[in-house]
Tab-separated table of C-alpha atoms and ligand atoms in Angstrom:
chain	number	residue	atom	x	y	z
A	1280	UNK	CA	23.830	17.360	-63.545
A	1281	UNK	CA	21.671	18.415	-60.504
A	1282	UNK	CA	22.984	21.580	-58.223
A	1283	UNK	CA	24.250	20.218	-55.191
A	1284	UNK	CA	22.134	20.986	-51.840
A	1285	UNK	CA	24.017	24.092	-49.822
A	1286	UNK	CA	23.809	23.570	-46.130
A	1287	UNK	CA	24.659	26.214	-43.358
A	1288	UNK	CA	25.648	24.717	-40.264
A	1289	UNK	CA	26.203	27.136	-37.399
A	1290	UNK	CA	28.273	25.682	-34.008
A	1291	UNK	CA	29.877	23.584	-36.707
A	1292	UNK	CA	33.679	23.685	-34.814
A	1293	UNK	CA	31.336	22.239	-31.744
A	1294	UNK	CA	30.704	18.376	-31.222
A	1295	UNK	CA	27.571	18.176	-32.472
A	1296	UNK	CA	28.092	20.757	-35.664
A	1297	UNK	CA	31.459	19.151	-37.104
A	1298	UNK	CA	29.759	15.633	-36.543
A	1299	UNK	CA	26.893	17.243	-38.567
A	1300	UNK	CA	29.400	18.910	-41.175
A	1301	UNK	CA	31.138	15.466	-41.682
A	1302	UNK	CA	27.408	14.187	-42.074
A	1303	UNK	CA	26.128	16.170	-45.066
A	1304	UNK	CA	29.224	16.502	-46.757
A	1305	UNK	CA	29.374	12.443	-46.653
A	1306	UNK	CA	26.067	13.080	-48.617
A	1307	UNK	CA	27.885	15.134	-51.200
A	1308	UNK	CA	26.704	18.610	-50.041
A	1309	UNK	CA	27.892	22.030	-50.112
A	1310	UNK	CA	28.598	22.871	-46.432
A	1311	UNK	CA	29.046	26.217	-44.846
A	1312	UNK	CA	30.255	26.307	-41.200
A	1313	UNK	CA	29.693	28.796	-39.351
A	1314	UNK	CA	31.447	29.120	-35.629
A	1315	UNK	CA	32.470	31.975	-33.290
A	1316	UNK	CA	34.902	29.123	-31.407
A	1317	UNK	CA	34.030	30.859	-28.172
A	1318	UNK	CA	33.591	26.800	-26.996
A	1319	UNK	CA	34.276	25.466	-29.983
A	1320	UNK	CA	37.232	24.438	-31.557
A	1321	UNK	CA	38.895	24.824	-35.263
A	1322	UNK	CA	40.671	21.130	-34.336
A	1323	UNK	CA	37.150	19.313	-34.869
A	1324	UNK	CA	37.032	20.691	-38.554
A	1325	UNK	CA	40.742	20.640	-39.321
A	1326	UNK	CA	40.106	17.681	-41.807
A	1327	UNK	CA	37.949	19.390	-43.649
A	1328	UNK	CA	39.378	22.985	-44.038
A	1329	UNK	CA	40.372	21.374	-47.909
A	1330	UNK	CA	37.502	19.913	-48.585
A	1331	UNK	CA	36.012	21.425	-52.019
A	1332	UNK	CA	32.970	21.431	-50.779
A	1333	UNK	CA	32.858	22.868	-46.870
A	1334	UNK	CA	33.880	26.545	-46.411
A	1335	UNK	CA	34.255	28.111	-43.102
A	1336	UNK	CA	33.175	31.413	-41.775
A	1337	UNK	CA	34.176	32.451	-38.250
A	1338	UNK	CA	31.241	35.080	-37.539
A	1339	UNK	CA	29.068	35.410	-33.802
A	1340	UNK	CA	25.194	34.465	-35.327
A	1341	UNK	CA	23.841	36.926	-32.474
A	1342	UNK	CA	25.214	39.454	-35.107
A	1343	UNK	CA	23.083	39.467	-38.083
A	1344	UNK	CA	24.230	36.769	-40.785
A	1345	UNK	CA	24.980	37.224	-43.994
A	1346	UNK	CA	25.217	34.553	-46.886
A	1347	UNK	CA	25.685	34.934	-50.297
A	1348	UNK	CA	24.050	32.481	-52.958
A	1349	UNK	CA	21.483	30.071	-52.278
A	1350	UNK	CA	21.075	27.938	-49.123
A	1351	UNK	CA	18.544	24.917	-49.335
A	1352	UNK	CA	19.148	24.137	-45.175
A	1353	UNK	CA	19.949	25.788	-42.507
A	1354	UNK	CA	20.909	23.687	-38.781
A	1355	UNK	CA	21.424	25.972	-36.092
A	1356	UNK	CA	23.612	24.063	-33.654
A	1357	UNK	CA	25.134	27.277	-31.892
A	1358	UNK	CA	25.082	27.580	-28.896
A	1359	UNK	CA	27.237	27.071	-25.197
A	1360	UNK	CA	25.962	23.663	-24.190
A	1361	UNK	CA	26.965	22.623	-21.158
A	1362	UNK	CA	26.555	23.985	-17.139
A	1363	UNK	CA	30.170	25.047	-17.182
A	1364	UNK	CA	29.458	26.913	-20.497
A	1365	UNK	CA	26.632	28.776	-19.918
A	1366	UNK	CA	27.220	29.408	-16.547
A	1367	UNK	CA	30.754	31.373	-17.506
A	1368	UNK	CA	28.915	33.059	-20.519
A	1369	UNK	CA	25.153	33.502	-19.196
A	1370	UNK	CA	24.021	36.681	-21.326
A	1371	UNK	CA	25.771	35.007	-24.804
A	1372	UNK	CA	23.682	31.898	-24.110
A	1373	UNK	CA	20.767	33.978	-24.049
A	1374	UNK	CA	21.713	36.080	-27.055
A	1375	UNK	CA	22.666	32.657	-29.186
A	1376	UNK	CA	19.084	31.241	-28.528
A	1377	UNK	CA	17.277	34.462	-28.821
A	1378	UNK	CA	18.931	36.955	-31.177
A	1379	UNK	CA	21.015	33.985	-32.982
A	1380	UNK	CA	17.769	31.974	-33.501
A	1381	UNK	CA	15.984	34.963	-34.903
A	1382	UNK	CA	18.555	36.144	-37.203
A	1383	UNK	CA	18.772	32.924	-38.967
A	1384	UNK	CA	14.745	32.476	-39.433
A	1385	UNK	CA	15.485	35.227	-41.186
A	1386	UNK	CA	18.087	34.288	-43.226
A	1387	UNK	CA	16.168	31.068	-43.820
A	1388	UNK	CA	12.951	33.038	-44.594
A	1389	UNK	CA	14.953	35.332	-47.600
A	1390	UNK	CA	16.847	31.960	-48.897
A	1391	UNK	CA	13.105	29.798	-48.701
A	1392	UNK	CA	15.642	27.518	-47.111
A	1393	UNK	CA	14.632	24.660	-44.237
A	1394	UNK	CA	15.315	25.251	-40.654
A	1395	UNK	CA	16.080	22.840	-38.094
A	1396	UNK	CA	17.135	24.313	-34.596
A	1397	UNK	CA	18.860	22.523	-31.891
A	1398	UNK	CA	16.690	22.500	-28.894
A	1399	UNK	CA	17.461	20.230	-25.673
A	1400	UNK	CA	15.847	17.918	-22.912
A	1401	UNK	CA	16.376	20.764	-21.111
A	1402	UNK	CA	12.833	22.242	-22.193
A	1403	UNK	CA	11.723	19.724	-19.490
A	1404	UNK	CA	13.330	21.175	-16.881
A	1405	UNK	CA	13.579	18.974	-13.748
A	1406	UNK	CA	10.844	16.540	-15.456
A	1407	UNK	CA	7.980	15.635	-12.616
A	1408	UNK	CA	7.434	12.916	-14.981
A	1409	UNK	CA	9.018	9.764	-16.736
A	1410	UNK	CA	10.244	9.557	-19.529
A	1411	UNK	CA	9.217	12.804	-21.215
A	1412	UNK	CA	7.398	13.114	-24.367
A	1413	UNK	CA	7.333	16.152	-26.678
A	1414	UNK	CA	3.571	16.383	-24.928
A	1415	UNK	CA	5.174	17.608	-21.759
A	1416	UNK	CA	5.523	21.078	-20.914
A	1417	UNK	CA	8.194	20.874	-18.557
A	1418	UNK	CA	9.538	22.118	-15.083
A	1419	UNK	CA	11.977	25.172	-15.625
A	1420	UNK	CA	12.922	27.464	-12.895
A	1421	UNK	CA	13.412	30.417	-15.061
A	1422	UNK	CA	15.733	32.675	-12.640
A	1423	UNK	CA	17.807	29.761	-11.625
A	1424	UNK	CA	20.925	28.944	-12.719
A	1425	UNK	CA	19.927	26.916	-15.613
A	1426	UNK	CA	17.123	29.080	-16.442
A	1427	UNK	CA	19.955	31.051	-19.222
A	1428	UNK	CA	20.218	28.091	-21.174
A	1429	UNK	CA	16.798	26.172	-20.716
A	1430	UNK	CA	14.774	29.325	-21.249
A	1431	UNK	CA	16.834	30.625	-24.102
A	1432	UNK	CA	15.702	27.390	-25.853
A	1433	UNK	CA	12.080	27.593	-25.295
A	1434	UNK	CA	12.319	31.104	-26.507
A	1435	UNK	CA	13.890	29.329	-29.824
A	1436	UNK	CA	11.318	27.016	-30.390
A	1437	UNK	CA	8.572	29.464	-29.788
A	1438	UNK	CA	10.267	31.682	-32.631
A	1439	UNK	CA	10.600	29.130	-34.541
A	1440	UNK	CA	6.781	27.891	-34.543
A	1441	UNK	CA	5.780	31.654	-34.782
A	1442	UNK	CA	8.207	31.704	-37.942
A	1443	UNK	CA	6.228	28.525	-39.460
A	1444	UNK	CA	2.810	29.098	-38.267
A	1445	UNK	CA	2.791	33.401	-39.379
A	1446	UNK	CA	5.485	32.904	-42.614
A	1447	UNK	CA	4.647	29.764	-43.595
A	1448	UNK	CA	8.471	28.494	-43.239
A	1449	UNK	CA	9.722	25.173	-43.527
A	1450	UNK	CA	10.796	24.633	-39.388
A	1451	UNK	CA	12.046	21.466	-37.417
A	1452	UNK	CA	12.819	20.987	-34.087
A	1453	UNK	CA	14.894	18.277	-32.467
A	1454	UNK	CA	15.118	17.772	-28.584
A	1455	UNK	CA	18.333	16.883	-27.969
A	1456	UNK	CA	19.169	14.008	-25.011
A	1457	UNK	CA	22.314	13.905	-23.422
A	1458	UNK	CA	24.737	13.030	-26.685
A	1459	UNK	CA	28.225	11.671	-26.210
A	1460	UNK	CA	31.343	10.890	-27.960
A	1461	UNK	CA	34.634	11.730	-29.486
A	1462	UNK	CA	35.079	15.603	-30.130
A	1463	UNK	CA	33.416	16.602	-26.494
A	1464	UNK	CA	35.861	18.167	-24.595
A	1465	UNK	CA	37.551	16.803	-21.729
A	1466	UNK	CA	36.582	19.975	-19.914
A	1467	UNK	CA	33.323	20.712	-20.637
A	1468	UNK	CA	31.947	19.947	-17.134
A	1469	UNK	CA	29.679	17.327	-18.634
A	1470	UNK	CA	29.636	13.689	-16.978
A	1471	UNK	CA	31.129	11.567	-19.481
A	1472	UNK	CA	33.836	13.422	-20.316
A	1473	UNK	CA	34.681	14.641	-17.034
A	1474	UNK	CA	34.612	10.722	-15.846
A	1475	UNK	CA	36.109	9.551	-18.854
A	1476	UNK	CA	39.141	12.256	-17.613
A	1477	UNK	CA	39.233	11.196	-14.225
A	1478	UNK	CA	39.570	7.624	-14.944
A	1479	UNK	CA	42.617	7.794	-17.062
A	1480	UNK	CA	44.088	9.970	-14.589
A	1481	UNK	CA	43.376	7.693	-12.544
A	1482	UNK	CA	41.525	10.006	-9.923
A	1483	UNK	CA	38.718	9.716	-8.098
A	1484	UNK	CA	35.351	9.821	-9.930
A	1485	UNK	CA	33.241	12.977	-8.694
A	1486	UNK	CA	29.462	12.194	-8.710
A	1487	UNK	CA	27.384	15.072	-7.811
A	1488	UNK	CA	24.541	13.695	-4.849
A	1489	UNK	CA	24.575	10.593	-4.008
A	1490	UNK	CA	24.259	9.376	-7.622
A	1491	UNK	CA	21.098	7.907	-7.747
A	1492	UNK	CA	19.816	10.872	-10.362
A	1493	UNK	CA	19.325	8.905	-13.812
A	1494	UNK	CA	20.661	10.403	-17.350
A	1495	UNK	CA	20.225	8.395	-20.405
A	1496	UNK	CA	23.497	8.636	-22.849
A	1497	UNK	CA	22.743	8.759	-26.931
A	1498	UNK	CA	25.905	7.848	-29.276
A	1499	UNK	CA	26.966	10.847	-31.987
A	1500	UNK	CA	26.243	8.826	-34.910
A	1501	UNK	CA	22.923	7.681	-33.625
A	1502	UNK	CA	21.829	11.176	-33.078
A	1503	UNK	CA	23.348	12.852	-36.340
A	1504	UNK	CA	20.943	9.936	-37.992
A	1505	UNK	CA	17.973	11.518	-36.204
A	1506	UNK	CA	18.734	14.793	-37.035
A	1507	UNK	CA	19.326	14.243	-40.664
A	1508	UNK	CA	16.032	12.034	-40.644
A	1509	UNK	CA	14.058	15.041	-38.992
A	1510	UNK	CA	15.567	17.512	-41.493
A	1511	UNK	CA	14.374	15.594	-44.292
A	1512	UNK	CA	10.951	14.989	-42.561
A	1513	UNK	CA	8.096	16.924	-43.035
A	1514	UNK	CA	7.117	17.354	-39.612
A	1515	UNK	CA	7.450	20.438	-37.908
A	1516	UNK	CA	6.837	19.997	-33.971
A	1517	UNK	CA	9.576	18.973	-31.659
A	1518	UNK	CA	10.720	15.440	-31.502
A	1519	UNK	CA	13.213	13.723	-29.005
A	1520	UNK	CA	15.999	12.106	-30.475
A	1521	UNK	CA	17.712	10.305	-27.409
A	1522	UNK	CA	18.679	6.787	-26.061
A	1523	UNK	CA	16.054	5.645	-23.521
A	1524	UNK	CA	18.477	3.293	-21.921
A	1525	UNK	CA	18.482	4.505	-18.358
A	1526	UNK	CA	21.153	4.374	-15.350
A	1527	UNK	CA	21.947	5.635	-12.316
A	1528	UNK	CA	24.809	8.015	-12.130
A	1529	UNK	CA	26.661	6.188	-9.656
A	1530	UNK	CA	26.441	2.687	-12.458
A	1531	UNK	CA	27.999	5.303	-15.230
A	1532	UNK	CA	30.800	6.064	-13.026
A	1533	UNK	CA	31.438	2.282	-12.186
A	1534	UNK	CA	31.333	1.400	-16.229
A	1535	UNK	CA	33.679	3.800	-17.262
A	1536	UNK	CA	36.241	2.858	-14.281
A	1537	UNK	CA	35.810	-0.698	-15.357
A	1538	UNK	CA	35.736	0.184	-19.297
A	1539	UNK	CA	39.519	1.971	-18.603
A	1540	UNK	CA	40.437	-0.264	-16.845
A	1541	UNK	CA	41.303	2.579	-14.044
A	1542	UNK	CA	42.131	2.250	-10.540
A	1543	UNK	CA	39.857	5.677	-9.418
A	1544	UNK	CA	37.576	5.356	-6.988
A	1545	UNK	CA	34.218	7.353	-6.561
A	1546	UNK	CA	33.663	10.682	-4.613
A	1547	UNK	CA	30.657	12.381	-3.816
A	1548	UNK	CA	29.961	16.082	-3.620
A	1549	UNK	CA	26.978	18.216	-3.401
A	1550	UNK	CA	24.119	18.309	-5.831
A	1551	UNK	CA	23.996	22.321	-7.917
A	1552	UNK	CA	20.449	23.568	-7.960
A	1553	UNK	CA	17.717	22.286	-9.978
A	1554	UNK	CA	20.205	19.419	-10.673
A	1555	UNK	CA	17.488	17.224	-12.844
A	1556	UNK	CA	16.911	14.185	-10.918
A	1557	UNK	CA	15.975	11.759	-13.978
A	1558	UNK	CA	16.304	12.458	-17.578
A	1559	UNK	CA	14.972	9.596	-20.304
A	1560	UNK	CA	13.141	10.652	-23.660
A	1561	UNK	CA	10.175	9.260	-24.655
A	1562	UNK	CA	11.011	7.801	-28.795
A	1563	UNK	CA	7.765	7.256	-29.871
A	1564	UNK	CA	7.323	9.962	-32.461
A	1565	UNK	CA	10.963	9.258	-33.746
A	1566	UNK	CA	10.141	5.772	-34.129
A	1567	UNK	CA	7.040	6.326	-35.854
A	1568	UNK	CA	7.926	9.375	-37.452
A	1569	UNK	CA	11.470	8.859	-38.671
A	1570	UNK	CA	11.627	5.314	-38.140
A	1571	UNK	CA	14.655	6.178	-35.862
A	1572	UNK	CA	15.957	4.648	-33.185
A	1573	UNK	CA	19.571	4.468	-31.868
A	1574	UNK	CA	21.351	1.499	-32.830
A	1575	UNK	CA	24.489	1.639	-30.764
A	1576	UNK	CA	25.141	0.443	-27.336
A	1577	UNK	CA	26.466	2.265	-24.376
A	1578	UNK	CA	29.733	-0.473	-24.123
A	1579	UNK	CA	30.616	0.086	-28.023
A	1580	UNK	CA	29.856	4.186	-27.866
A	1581	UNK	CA	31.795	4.537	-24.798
A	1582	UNK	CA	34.807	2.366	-25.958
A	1583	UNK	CA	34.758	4.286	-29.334
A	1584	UNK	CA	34.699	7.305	-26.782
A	1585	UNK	CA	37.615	6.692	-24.446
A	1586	UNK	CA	39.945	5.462	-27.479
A	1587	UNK	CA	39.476	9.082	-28.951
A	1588	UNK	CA	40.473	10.623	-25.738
A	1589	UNK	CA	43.333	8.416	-25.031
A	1590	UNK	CA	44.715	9.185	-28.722
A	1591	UNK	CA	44.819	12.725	-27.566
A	1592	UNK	CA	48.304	13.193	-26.783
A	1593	UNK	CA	49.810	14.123	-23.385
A	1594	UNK	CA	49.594	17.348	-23.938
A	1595	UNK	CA	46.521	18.341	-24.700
A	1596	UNK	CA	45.090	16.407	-21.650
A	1597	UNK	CA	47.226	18.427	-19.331
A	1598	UNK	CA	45.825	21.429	-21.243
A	1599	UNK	CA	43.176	20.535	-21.188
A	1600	UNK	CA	43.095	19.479	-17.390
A	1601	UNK	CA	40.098	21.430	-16.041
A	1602	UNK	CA	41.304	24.890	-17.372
A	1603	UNK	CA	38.948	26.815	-18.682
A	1604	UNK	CA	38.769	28.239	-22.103
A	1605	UNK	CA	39.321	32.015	-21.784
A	1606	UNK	CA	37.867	32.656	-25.311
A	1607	UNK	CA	35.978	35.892	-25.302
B	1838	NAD	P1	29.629	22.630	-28.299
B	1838	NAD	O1	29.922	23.636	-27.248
B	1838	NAD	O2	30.627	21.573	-28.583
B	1838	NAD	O3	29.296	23.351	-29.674
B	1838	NAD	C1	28.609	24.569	-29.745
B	1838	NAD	C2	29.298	25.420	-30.792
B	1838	NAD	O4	28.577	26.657	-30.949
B	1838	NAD	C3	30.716	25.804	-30.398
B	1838	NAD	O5	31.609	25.495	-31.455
B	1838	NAD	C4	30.654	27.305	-30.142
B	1838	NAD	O6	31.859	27.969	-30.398
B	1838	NAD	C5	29.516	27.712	-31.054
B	1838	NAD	N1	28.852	28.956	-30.674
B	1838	NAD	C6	28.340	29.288	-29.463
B	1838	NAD	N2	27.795	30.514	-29.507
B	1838	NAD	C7	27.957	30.957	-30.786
B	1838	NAD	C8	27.600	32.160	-31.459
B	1838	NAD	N3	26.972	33.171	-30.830
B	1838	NAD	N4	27.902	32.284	-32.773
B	1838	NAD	C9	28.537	31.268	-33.435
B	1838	NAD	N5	28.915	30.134	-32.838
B	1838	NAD	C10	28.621	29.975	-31.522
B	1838	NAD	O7	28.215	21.961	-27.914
B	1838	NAD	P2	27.449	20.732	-28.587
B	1838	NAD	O8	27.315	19.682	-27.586
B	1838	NAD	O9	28.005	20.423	-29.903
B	1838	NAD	O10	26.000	21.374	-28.785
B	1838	NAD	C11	25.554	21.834	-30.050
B	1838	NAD	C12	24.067	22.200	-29.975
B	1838	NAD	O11	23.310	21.049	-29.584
B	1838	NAD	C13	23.766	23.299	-28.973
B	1838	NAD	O12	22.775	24.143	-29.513
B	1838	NAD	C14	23.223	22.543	-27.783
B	1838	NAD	O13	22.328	23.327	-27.035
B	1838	NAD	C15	22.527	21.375	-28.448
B	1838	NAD	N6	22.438	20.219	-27.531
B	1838	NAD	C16	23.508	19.390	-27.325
B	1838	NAD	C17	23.381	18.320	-26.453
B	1838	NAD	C18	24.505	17.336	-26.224
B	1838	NAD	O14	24.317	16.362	-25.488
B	1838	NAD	N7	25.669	17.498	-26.807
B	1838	NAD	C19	22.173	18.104	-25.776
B	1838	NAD	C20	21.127	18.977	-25.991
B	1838	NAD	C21	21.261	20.023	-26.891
């Protein structure tokens, strides 16, 4: 019988990472999870702690990372992702994409294992152009507010192509667009979520401007099928894995409002710095490359979306109201 692939998957108790866990165990794998919950959350694994094949390690992968036995992948998914995230915890942010990224290259590099780090549209900055391919070298304002998260992951992909290009490892990088669905928390801070919250509440909508910025909203399953595609790959440069399907701000707010069926209405307050003003990836490579390209539609995601937050009982939405998580 063939040894079964062993996978490490750090930010696994995150969105992304438990979608991801649930992924490659579906293909039969050996998954280790890796997580030190500071916005994560053991709840997004809890099906799994039995599983025979998924093991879970709480450990902080800014620390140096030790595995025993083989690993044939490694997906470094670690990391605070939103504003309200890595705004609270700048210098970890930093750390996760810096130190984090470096100390599992070299785990990957003593295993001979495959890398694939989680990078982000964010690379691009406030993009002066439209959409953005993996061509574009982006608009970062490295001592703004941002500049923690979206310089921490250009540091992590320049690691990562120094680790390829001067060890000869096995790297891939996937540009994440703005990914959405159930397992985000309520009080993340990013839009869908914090709409999705609003509306059952029933309270007003907050748009930040005058909601005319554009973001472009990829399904989880879509973008786990990218990822795994990429992994598998042999292509090492960044690709975007995102849904190009465009809106306004202000038309988001107005779907979701008419999607729960809410009676919110919309307020406006004022746009943070360096607030990007349009945000749409370019596919190409995926679709050439992977022959990926997302498959589900904003209605379906977003219904699948607000059905998972609604089965969340009363409870945890009024703890989960807009306090913050005071893990240290
Ligand atoms: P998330 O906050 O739900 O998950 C991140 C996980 O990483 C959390 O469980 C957290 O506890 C863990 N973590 C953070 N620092 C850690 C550390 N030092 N050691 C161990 N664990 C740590 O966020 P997410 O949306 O699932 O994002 C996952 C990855 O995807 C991140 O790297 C993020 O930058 C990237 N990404 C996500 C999106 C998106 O739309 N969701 C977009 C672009 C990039």
């Amino acid at each position: 019988m063939r040894e079964k692939k062993r996978v490490l998957i750090t930010g696994a108790a995150g969105f992304l990472g438990s979608h991801l866990c649930d992924r490659f165990i579906a293909e039969g794998m050996q998954v280790i999870g890796m997580d030190n919950l500071i916005t994560g959350d053991l709840k997004n694994i809890a099906h799994l702690q039995q599983h025979e094949n998924f093991t879970f390690i709480e450990h902080d992968v800014s620390q140096f990372v030790r595995i025993t036995g083989k690993l044939d992948y490694i997906l470094h998914f670690a990391s605070p992702a939103s504003p309200i995230d890595y705004l609270r915890i700048p210098i970890q942010t930093l750390k996760v994409g810096s130190l984090g990224t470096h100390n599992l290259l070299g785990l990957a590099k003593s295993k001979k294992a495959r890398i694939l780090v989680a990078s982000t549209s964010e690379v691009y900055g406030d993009p002066l152009v439209s959409p953005q391919s993996e061509d574009y070298w982006g608009n970062v304002n490295p001592v703004g507010p941002r500049g923690v998260y979206d310089e921490a992951k250009r540091f992590q992909e320049a690691m990562t192509m120094a680790y390829h290009n001067f060890h000869g490892l096995e790297t891939r990088i996937v540009r994440i667009f703005n990914t959405y669905g159930p397992r985000m928390r309520l009080n993340d801070g990013r839009a869908l979520p914090t709409f999705i919250a609003q509306a059952l509440r029933d309270e007003q909508l907050t748009i930040f401007g005058d909601g005319t910025q554009t973001r472009s909203f990829c399904y989880v399953s879509d973008q786990v099928e990218g990822i795994f595609r990429l992994l598998l790959s042999d292509y090492s440069l960044p690709v975007n894995i995102g849904n190009p399907d465009e809106l306004s701000m202000l038309d988001v707010a107005q779907e979701i409002i008419q999607l729960t069926g809410s009676k919110s209405t919309i307020g406006f307050q004022e746009l943070p710095l360096d607030d990007p003003k349009q945000r749409r990836p370019a596919i190409t490579k995926a679709k050439e490359i992977l022959k990926w390209e997302p498959h589900v539609n904003r209605a379906t995601g977003l219904e699948k979306t607000i059905a998972y937050y609604k089965n969340l009982t009363k409870q945890d939405l009024k703890q989960q109201d807009f306090t913050y998580y005071n893990k240290k």
